[in-house]
Coordinates of C-alpha atoms in Angstrom, one line a residue:
M1 CA 0.0 0.0 0.0
E2 CA 1.7 3.2 -1.2
I3 CA 0.7 6.5 0.4
I4 CA 2.4 9.7 -0.5
I5 CA 2.5 12.5 2.1
S6 CA 3.2 16.1 1.2
N7 CA 4.3 18.5 3.9
N8 CA 3.3 21.4 1.5
A9 CA -0.3 20.2 1.1
N10 CA -3.2 22.3 2.5
K11 CA -4.5 19.1 4.2
P12 CA -3.3 17.8 7.5
I13 CA -1.3 14.5 7.2
Y14 CA -4.0 12.4 8.7
E15 CA -6.5 13.7 6.1
Q16 CA -4.0 12.9 3.3
I17 CA -3.7 9.3 4.6
T18 CA -7.5 9.0 5.0
S19 CA -8.3 10.3 1.5
Q20 CA -5.6 8.1 -0.2
I21 CA -6.9 5.0 1.6
K22 CA -10.5 5.8 0.6
A23 CA -9.4 6.3 -3.0
M24 CA -7.6 2.9 -2.9
I25 CA -10.7 1.2 -1.6
M26 CA -13.0 2.9 -4.2
S27 CA -10.7 2.0 -7.1
G28 CA -10.6 -1.6 -6.0
E29 CA -6.9 -1.6 -5.2
L30 CA -7.9 -2.5 -1.6
Q31 CA -10.7 -5.2 -1.5
A32 CA -13.3 -5.8 1.2
G33 CA -11.9 -8.0 3.9
E34 CA -8.3 -7.1 3.0
A35 CA -6.0 -6.3 5.9
I36 CA -4.4 -2.8 6.0
P37 CA -1.1 -2.1 7.7
S38 CA -1.0 -1.8 11.5
M39 CA -0.9 1.8 12.8
R40 CA 2.7 1.4 13.9
A41 CA 3.8 -0.2 10.6
L42 CA 2.2 2.6 8.5
A43 CA 3.5 5.3 10.8
K44 CA 7.0 3.9 10.5
S45 CA 6.9 3.6 6.7
L46 CA 5.5 7.1 6.3
H47 CA 7.8 8.6 9.0
V48 CA 4.9 10.1 10.9
S49 CA 3.5 9.8 14.4
V50 CA 1.4 6.8 15.4
I51 CA -1.1 9.3 16.7
T52 CA -1.4 10.8 13.2
V53 CA -2.1 7.4 11.7
R54 CA -4.5 6.5 14.6
K55 CA -6.6 9.7 13.8
A56 CA -6.7 8.6 10.1
Y57 CA -7.8 5.1 11.0
E58 CA -10.4 6.4 13.4
D59 CA -11.9 8.6 10.7
L60 CA -11.9 5.7 8.2
Q61 CA -13.6 3.5 10.8
R62 CA -16.2 6.2 11.6
D63 CA -17.0 6.6 7.9
G64 CA -17.4 2.9 7.5
F65 CA -14.3 2.2 5.3
I66 CA -12.5 0.0 7.7
E67 CA -13.2 -2.3 10.7
T68 CA -10.7 -2.7 13.5
T69 CA -10.6 -5.7 15.8
V70 CA -8.4 -5.7 18.9
G71 CA -5.7 -8.3 18.4
R72 CA -6.5 -8.9 14.7
G73 CA -5.9 -5.5 13.1
S74 CA -7.8 -3.3 10.6
F75 CA -9.5 -4.6 7.5
V76 CA -11.4 -3.0 4.6
S77 CA -15.1 -3.0 5.3
A78 CA -17.6 -4.6 3.0
Q79 CA -20.0 -1.6 3.1
N80 CA -17.5 1.2 2.1
K81 CA -18.6 2.1 -1.4
E82 CA -22.0 3.3 -0.4
F83 CA -20.5 5.5 2.3
Y84 CA -18.0 7.0 -0.1
Q85 CA -20.6 7.7 -2.8
E86 CA -22.9 9.3 -0.3
E87 CA -20.1 11.5 1.0
Q88 CA -19.1 12.5 -2.6
Q89 CA -22.7 13.2 -3.5
R90 CA -23.1 15.5 -0.4
L91 CA -19.9 17.4 -1.5
A92 CA -21.2 17.7 -5.1
E93 CA -24.5 19.0 -3.7
E94 CA -22.7 21.7 -1.8
H95 CA -20.9 22.9 -4.9
L96 CA -24.0 22.8 -7.0
Q97 CA -25.9 24.8 -4.4
T98 CA -23.1 27.4 -4.6
A99 CA -23.2 27.4 -8.4
A100 CA -27.0 27.8 -8.3
E101 CA -26.8 30.8 -5.9
I102 CA -24.2 32.5 -8.1
G103 CA -26.4 31.8 -11.2
R104 CA -29.4 33.3 -9.5
V105 CA -27.6 36.4 -8.2
S106 CA -25.8 36.9 -11.6
N107 CA -28.9 36.2 -13.7
I108 CA -27.2 33.3 -15.5
P109 CA -30.0 31.2 -17.1
L110 CA -30.6 27.7 -15.6
A111 CA -30.1 26.3 -19.1
K112 CA -26.6 27.8 -19.3
L113 CA -25.7 26.3 -15.9
I114 CA -27.0 22.9 -17.0
E115 CA -25.0 23.2 -20.2
L116 CA -21.9 24.0 -18.3
L117 CA -22.4 21.1 -15.8
T118 CA -23.0 18.7 -18.7
L119 CA -19.8 20.0 -20.4
F120 CA -17.7 19.5 -17.3
Y121 CA -19.2 16.1 -16.5
Q122 CA -18.4 14.8 -19.9
E123 CA -15.0 16.4 -20.2
D124 CA -13.0 13.3 -19.6
E125 CA -15.1 10.8 -21.5

């Protein structure tokens, strides 16, 4: 499991770990039931504090991406994709709400906003 930490990033280190593990789970690189490194092992390999990794693992567990069992370790949860998709949808809704407010205040027609969203959505296809 390769995680790249940037000291120059706007995100705290634990959030960088969390987002990269979530991305690995969503891409299928990490499968349901698969063990992830222990907190100590990951902290050592990333040259960060165990407390930092613990915070990332706590967030991953709270969000349903991993399950941790004392004495056995941490494993990828089977129900993680739904959690991630819900989280991403909520984030998209926030951005769309902001775009809609800008459109209303600036008198940008709804059709134009829909056209722009469609263009951006299909950009990489």
